[in-house]
């Protein structure tokens, strides 16, 4: 009996990137068109060390899409290597699956393999990772840490939002604090769950059917710590694909460079990685 061979995947990895402009990847499937993909990743303004954030886009031969963002823990040794490892492990795992097989086992295997490799480094390195798979116009998210994903409808309805694995993220989810208070919380920088930890766990989101005009945003906390959730929602659903991404980048830059006297809006200089799927 013939055995299926591993499928070819189209991989776009953004590791230690310091991009000056977003990259647009027009993407079409056989039937119907999938949409447009846009990616951006760059270092914190004024930072000399490598970008700790990584991003990736994978397109399988049978039209599956996997989007991923990772944020190497700032201040930890080799955070940039940890975030790169999880992207590379995802790429290897997805390349090994057979055509028409589910993407979930490969995604889980890739994250687990990355966790083992980072632990084996023995340097204390760690990273977040947020992944969204799209297949047959159904999306599903995977989460470790506080990098986040949103699925937004054309009129601004949030169809799904990942929960940040952090004390503040859990407090928002439970209703103890709101998004506005969370932006200025003293413990917003703390993360409860990381790739590179023996206690790592992967949260798997629900299957979310996608409408033709839905948008998906994945980003590190360089975006979500600098923009209010409503701002991300509104900017990510209006305009051409590159315009949407550029609007997010410009507002994040403005907040990162704002004076400390601006107490109304958030502002925290940081590395930034964003991946979007738009109509």
C-alpha positions as a LaTeX table, in Angstrom:
\begin{tabular}{lrrr}
\hline
Residue & $x$ (\AA) & $y$ (\AA) & $z$ (\AA) \\
\hline
Unk1 & 0.00 & 0.00 & 0.00 \\
Unk2 & 1.36 & 3.42 & $-0.95$ \\
Unk3 & 2.05 & 5.83 & 1.86 \\
Unk4 & 1.40 & 9.55 & 1.72 \\
Unk5 & 4.47 & 11.74 & 1.64 \\
Unk6 & 4.95 & 14.90 & 3.68 \\
Unk7 & 3.45 & 17.96 & 2.02 \\
Unk8 & 5.31 & 21.03 & 0.86 \\
Unk9 & 4.67 & 24.20 & 2.84 \\
Unk10 & 5.31 & 27.81 & 1.97 \\
Unk11 & 7.06 & 29.28 & 5.02 \\
Unk12 & 7.74 & 32.92 & 5.81 \\
Unk13 & 9.82 & 33.33 & 8.98 \\
Unk14 & 10.55 & 36.67 & 10.61 \\
Unk15 & 13.39 & 36.04 & 13.08 \\
Unk16 & 15.43 & 38.84 & 14.68 \\
Unk17 & 13.79 & 41.13 & 12.13 \\
Unk18 & 14.04 & 44.91 & 12.13 \\
Unk19 & 11.62 & 45.78 & 9.33 \\
Unk20 & 10.98 & 49.34 & 8.23 \\
Unk21 & 7.73 & 48.46 & 6.46 \\
Unk22 & 5.20 & 45.62 & 6.62 \\
Unk23 & 5.28 & 42.79 & 4.10 \\
Unk24 & 2.14 & 41.95 & 2.13 \\
Unk25 & 1.59 & 38.37 & 1.00 \\
Unk26 & $-1.42$ & 38.07 & $-1.32$ \\
Unk27 & $-2.75$ & 34.58 & $-0.81$ \\
Unk28 & $-5.23$ & 32.66 & $-2.92$ \\
Unk29 & $-6.48$ & 29.13 & $-2.61$ \\
Unk30 & $-8.14$ & 27.06 & $-5.27$ \\
Unk31 & $-11.75$ & 27.84 & $-4.24$ \\
Unk32 & $-12.50$ & 30.38 & $-2.78$ \\
Unk33 & $-9.83$ & 33.08 & $-2.26$ \\
Unk34 & $-8.48$ & 33.02 & 1.29 \\
Unk35 & $-7.49$ & 36.65 & 1.62 \\
Unk36 & $-4.37$ & 38.69 & 2.28 \\
Unk37 & $-1.60$ & 38.18 & 4.79 \\
Unk38 & 0.49 & 41.01 & 6.22 \\
Unk39 & 3.45 & 40.67 & 8.58 \\
Unk40 & 5.65 & 43.09 & 10.50 \\
Unk41 & 8.37 & 42.73 & 13.13 \\
Unk42 & 10.95 & 45.17 & 14.44 \\
Unk43 & 13.07 & 46.00 & 17.47 \\
Unk44 & 12.08 & 48.36 & 20.24 \\
Unk45 & 12.98 & 51.97 & 19.34 \\
Unk46 & 16.56 & 52.68 & 20.42 \\
Unk47 & 17.34 & 49.04 & 21.22 \\
Unk48 & 20.73 & 47.65 & 20.17 \\
Unk49 & 20.14 & 44.00 & 21.13 \\
Unk50 & 18.33 & 41.64 & 18.71 \\
Unk51 & 14.56 & 41.72 & 18.36 \\
Unk52 & 13.14 & 39.21 & 20.87 \\
Unk53 & 9.88 & 38.94 & 18.89 \\
Unk54 & 9.44 & 36.45 & 16.04 \\
Unk55 & 6.62 & 35.83 & 13.59 \\
Unk56 & 5.76 & 33.26 & 10.95 \\
Unk57 & 3.26 & 32.49 & 8.22 \\
Unk58 & 2.84 & 28.97 & 6.83 \\
Unk59 & 0.71 & 27.96 & 3.83 \\
Unk60 & 0.27 & 24.24 & 3.26 \\
Unk61 & $-0.19$ & 22.55 & $-0.11$ \\
Unk62 & $-3.85$ & 21.83 & 0.66 \\
Unk63 & $-4.57$ & 25.46 & 1.61 \\
Unk64 & $-4.16$ & 25.33 & 5.35 \\
Unk65 & $-2.75$ & 28.49 & 6.90 \\
Unk66 & $-0.88$ & 28.80 & 10.19 \\
Unk67 & $-0.05$ & 32.20 & 11.66 \\
Unk68 & 2.27 & 32.56 & 14.64 \\
Unk69 & 3.83 & 35.23 & 16.86 \\
Unk70 & 6.31 & 34.66 & 19.70 \\
Unk71 & 7.87 & 37.04 & 22.22 \\
Unk72 & 11.13 & 35.98 & 23.83 \\
Unk73 & 11.14 & 37.00 & 27.47 \\
Unk74 & 12.81 & 40.38 & 27.79 \\
Unk75 & 15.69 & 40.43 & 30.24 \\
Unk76 & 16.08 & 36.65 & 30.08 \\
Unk77 & 19.14 & 35.17 & 28.36 \\
Unk78 & 18.71 & 34.60 & 24.63 \\
Unk79 & 15.05 & 35.56 & 24.45 \\
Unk80 & 15.41 & 36.11 & 20.71 \\
Unk81 & 16.72 & 32.56 & 20.26 \\
Unk82 & 13.81 & 31.10 & 22.24 \\
Unk83 & 11.23 & 32.84 & 20.05 \\
Unk84 & 13.08 & 31.75 & 16.90 \\
Unk85 & 13.23 & 28.13 & 18.08 \\
Unk86 & 9.47 & 27.89 & 18.48 \\
Unk87 & 8.95 & 29.23 & 14.94 \\
Unk88 & 11.49 & 26.81 & 13.49 \\
Unk89 & 9.98 & 23.86 & 15.37 \\
Unk90 & 6.52 & 24.76 & 14.06 \\
Unk91 & 7.92 & 24.90 & 10.53 \\
Unk92 & 9.53 & 21.48 & 10.86 \\
Unk93 & 6.43 & 19.88 & 12.38 \\
Unk94 & 4.10 & 21.29 & 9.72 \\
Unk95 & 6.43 & 20.13 & 6.94 \\
Unk96 & 6.21 & 16.55 & 8.21 \\
Unk97 & 2.42 & 16.17 & 8.15 \\
Unk98 & 0.69 & 14.47 & 5.26 \\
Unk99 & $-1.66$ & 16.27 & 2.91 \\
Unk100 & $-5.26$ & 16.46 & 4.19 \\
Unk101 & $-4.24$ & 15.69 & 7.76 \\
Unk102 & $-5.33$ & 17.90 & 10.65 \\
Unk103 & $-2.98$ & 20.73 & 11.54 \\
Unk104 & $-3.56$ & 20.53 & 15.30 \\
Unk105 & $-1.22$ & 17.58 & 16.05 \\
Unk106 & 1.64 & 19.24 & 14.17 \\
Unk107 & 1.13 & 22.57 & 15.95 \\
Unk108 & 1.07 & 20.90 & 19.36 \\
Unk109 & 4.12 & 18.77 & 18.49 \\
Unk110 & 6.00 & 21.84 & 17.29 \\
Unk111 & 5.36 & 23.76 & 20.51 \\
Unk112 & 6.22 & 20.76 & 22.69 \\
Unk113 & 9.45 & 20.19 & 20.75 \\
Unk114 & 10.37 & 23.86 & 21.14 \\
Unk115 & 9.73 & 23.64 & 24.88 \\
Unk116 & 12.12 & 20.69 & 25.15 \\
Unk117 & 14.81 & 22.36 & 23.02 \\
Unk118 & 14.67 & 25.61 & 24.99 \\
Unk119 & 14.87 & 23.73 & 28.29 \\
Unk120 & 17.85 & 21.77 & 26.95 \\
Unk121 & 19.70 & 25.04 & 26.32 \\
Unk122 & 19.93 & 25.42 & 30.10 \\
Unk123 & 20.17 & 29.22 & 29.92 \\
Unk124 & 16.82 & 30.20 & 31.42 \\
Unk125 & 15.55 & 31.36 & 28.02 \\
Unk126 & 11.78 & 31.36 & 27.47 \\
Unk127 & 9.16 & 32.71 & 25.08 \\
Unk128 & 5.46 & 33.16 & 24.57 \\
Unk129 & 3.74 & 31.81 & 21.47 \\
Unk130 & 0.36 & 32.48 & 19.90 \\
Unk131 & $-0.79$ & 30.43 & 16.90 \\
Unk132 & $-3.92$ & 30.49 & 14.75 \\
Unk133 & $-4.65$ & 27.83 & 12.15 \\
Unk134 & $-7.15$ & 28.40 & 9.34 \\
Unk135 & $-8.53$ & 25.57 & 7.26 \\
Unk136 & $-11.74$ & 25.40 & 5.23 \\
Unk137 & $-12.62$ & 28.86 & 6.59 \\
Unk138 & $-12.52$ & 27.67 & 10.20 \\
Unk139 & $-9.97$ & 29.14 & 12.60 \\
Unk140 & $-8.58$ & 27.80 & 15.88 \\
Unk141 & $-6.10$ & 29.39 & 18.27 \\
Unk142 & $-3.31$ & 28.01 & 20.46 \\
Unk143 & $-1.81$ & 30.00 & 23.31 \\
Unk144 & 1.18 & 29.99 & 25.65 \\
Unk145 & 1.87 & 33.29 & 27.43 \\
Unk146 & 0.60 & 36.79 & 26.77 \\
Unk147 & 1.01 & 37.26 & 23.01 \\
Unk148 & $-2.58$ & 37.43 & 21.80 \\
Unk149 & $-4.93$ & 36.85 & 18.88 \\
Unk150 & $-8.25$ & 38.39 & 17.84 \\
Unk151 & $-10.84$ & 37.36 & 15.28 \\
Unk152 & $-12.87$ & 40.43 & 14.32 \\
Unk153 & $-15.97$ & 40.73 & 12.15 \\
Unk154 & $-16.51$ & 43.45 & 9.55 \\
Unk155 & $-18.60$ & 45.54 & 11.97 \\
Unk156 & $-16.21$ & 45.19 & 14.90 \\
Unk157 & $-17.70$ & 42.17 & 16.64 \\
Unk158 & $-14.99$ & 40.18 & 18.44 \\
Unk159 & $-15.74$ & 36.58 & 17.47 \\
Unk160 & $-12.89$ & 35.24 & 19.60 \\
Unk161 & $-10.04$ & 36.63 & 21.68 \\
Unk162 & $-7.30$ & 34.61 & 23.32 \\
Unk163 & $-6.72$ & 34.98 & 27.04 \\
Unk164 & $-3.32$ & 36.28 & 28.08 \\
Unk165 & $-1.64$ & 33.82 & 30.46 \\
Unk166 & $-0.80$ & 36.39 & 33.09 \\
Unk167 & $-2.24$ & 37.62 & 36.40 \\
Unk168 & $-3.70$ & 40.66 & 34.64 \\
Unk169 & $-5.03$ & 38.58 & 31.73 \\
Unk170 & $-6.84$ & 36.23 & 34.09 \\
Unk171 & $-8.19$ & 39.19 & 36.07 \\
Unk172 & $-9.68$ & 40.67 & 32.89 \\
Unk173 & $-11.21$ & 37.33 & 31.92 \\
Unk174 & $-12.82$ & 36.92 & 35.35 \\
Unk175 & $-14.21$ & 40.46 & 35.32 \\
Unk176 & $-12.14$ & 41.63 & 38.31 \\
Unk177 & $-10.69$ & 44.52 & 36.28 \\
Unk178 & $-11.53$ & 46.03 & 32.91 \\
Unk179 & $-9.31$ & 46.59 & 29.86 \\
Unk180 & $-8.78$ & 50.25 & 30.73 \\
Unk181 & $-7.47$ & 49.53 & 34.24 \\
Unk182 & $-5.35$ & 46.66 & 32.94 \\
Unk183 & $-3.39$ & 48.94 & 30.62 \\
Unk184 & $-1.85$ & 50.72 & 33.61 \\
Unk185 & $-1.67$ & 47.80 & 36.05 \\
Unk186 & 1.62 & 47.39 & 37.95 \\
Unk187 & 1.76 & 43.64 & 37.17 \\
Unk188 & 0.97 & 43.85 & 33.45 \\
Unk189 & 4.50 & 42.71 & 32.59 \\
Unk190 & 4.18 & 39.41 & 34.51 \\
Unk191 & 3.59 & 36.21 & 32.51 \\
Unk192 & 2.29 & 32.97 & 34.06 \\
Unk193 & 2.97 & 30.43 & 31.30 \\
Unk194 & 5.96 & 30.20 & 28.94 \\
Unk195 & 7.58 & 27.93 & 26.37 \\
Unk196 & 10.82 & 26.96 & 28.08 \\
Unk197 & 9.16 & 25.96 & 31.35 \\
Unk198 & 8.62 & 22.48 & 32.77 \\
Unk199 & 5.10 & 23.53 & 33.75 \\
Unk200 & 4.19 & 24.84 & 30.28 \\
Unk201 & 0.64 & 24.16 & 29.12 \\
Unk202 & $-0.95$ & 24.88 & 25.74 \\
Unk203 & $-4.43$ & 26.38 & 25.69 \\
Unk204 & $-6.46$ & 25.33 & 22.64 \\
Unk205 & $-9.25$ & 27.65 & 21.53 \\
Unk206 & $-12.61$ & 26.78 & 19.97 \\
Unk207 & $-13.27$ & 26.28 & 16.26 \\
Unk208 & $-14.44$ & 29.64 & 14.89 \\
Unk209 & $-16.17$ & 29.74 & 11.47 \\
Unk210 & $-14.90$ & 32.68 & 9.41 \\
Unk211 & $-17.09$ & 34.98 & 7.33 \\
Unk212 & $-15.73$ & 36.49 & 4.12 \\
Unk213 & $-14.98$ & 39.88 & 5.72 \\
Unk214 & $-13.47$ & 38.67 & 9.01 \\
Unk215 & $-9.97$ & 39.72 & 10.03 \\
Unk216 & $-7.45$ & 37.97 & 12.29 \\
Unk217 & $-4.75$ & 39.78 & 14.26 \\
Unk218 & $-1.90$ & 38.12 & 16.16 \\
Unk219 & 0.58 & 40.30 & 18.01 \\
Unk220 & 3.09 & 40.48 & 20.81 \\
Unk221 & 2.50 & 42.71 & 23.82 \\
Unk222 & 4.32 & 45.44 & 21.93 \\
Unk223 & 0.92 & 46.04 & 20.32 \\
Unk224 & $-1.52$ & 45.12 & 23.07 \\
Unk225 & 0.35 & 47.04 & 25.79 \\
Unk226 & 0.32 & 50.19 & 23.67 \\
Unk227 & $-3.12$ & 50.18 & 22.08 \\
Unk228 & $-6.52$ & 49.84 & 23.69 \\
Unk229 & $-8.42$ & 46.76 & 22.54 \\
Unk230 & $-11.03$ & 48.91 & 20.78 \\
Unk231 & $-8.26$ & 50.66 & 18.85 \\
Unk232 & $-6.87$ & 47.34 & 17.62 \\
Unk233 & $-10.36$ & 46.22 & 16.61 \\
Unk234 & $-11.18$ & 49.41 & 14.72 \\
Unk235 & $-7.86$ & 49.81 & 12.92 \\
Unk236 & $-7.60$ & 46.15 & 11.89 \\
Unk237 & $-10.93$ & 46.00 & 10.06 \\
Unk238 & $-10.89$ & 49.14 & 7.87 \\
Unk239 & $-8.92$ & 49.83 & 4.69 \\
Unk240 & $-6.58$ & 47.91 & 2.44 \\
Unk241 & $-4.39$ & 45.21 & 4.04 \\
Unk242 & $-1.20$ & 47.30 & 4.20 \\
Unk243 & $-3.12$ & 50.36 & 5.41 \\
Unk244 & $-4.57$ & 48.37 & 8.31 \\
Unk245 & $-1.16$ & 47.15 & 9.39 \\
Unk246 & 0.47 & 50.56 & 8.94 \\
Unk247 & $-2.23$ & 52.18 & 11.09 \\
Unk248 & $-1.49$ & 49.76 & 13.94 \\
Unk249 & 2.27 & 50.27 & 13.62 \\
Unk250 & 2.04 & 54.07 & 13.56 \\
Unk251 & $-0.17$ & 54.27 & 16.64 \\
Unk252 & 2.04 & 51.78 & 18.52 \\
Unk253 & 5.11 & 53.87 & 17.59 \\
Unk254 & 3.42 & 57.06 & 18.77 \\
Unk255 & 2.52 & 55.50 & 22.11 \\
Unk256 & 6.01 & 54.05 & 22.61 \\
Unk257 & 7.54 & 57.47 & 22.01 \\
Unk258 & 4.96 & 59.48 & 23.99 \\
Unk259 & 6.00 & 61.46 & 27.06 \\
Unk260 & 5.45 & 60.07 & 30.54 \\
Unk261 & 2.94 & 62.86 & 31.16 \\
Unk262 & 0.37 & 61.13 & 28.92 \\
Unk263 & $-1.53$ & 59.25 & 31.63 \\
Unk264 & $-4.69$ & 58.74 & 29.56 \\
Unk265 & $-3.15$ & 56.39 & 27.02 \\
Unk266 & $-0.84$ & 53.39 & 27.47 \\
Unk267 & 2.77 & 53.61 & 26.42 \\
Unk268 & 5.61 & 51.10 & 26.79 \\
Unk269 & 8.61 & 50.88 & 24.44 \\
Unk270 & 8.97 & 47.27 & 23.30 \\
Unk271 & 9.74 & 44.97 & 20.40 \\
Unk272 & 6.77 & 44.57 & 18.08 \\
Unk273 & 5.50 & 41.67 & 15.96 \\
Unk274 & 2.14 & 41.56 & 14.18 \\
Unk275 & 0.62 & 39.12 & 11.69 \\
Unk276 & $-2.76$ & 39.75 & 10.07 \\
Unk277 & $-5.18$ & 37.92 & 7.79 \\
Unk278 & $-7.53$ & 40.37 & 6.07 \\
Unk279 & $-10.18$ & 40.17 & 3.34 \\
\hline
\end{tabular}
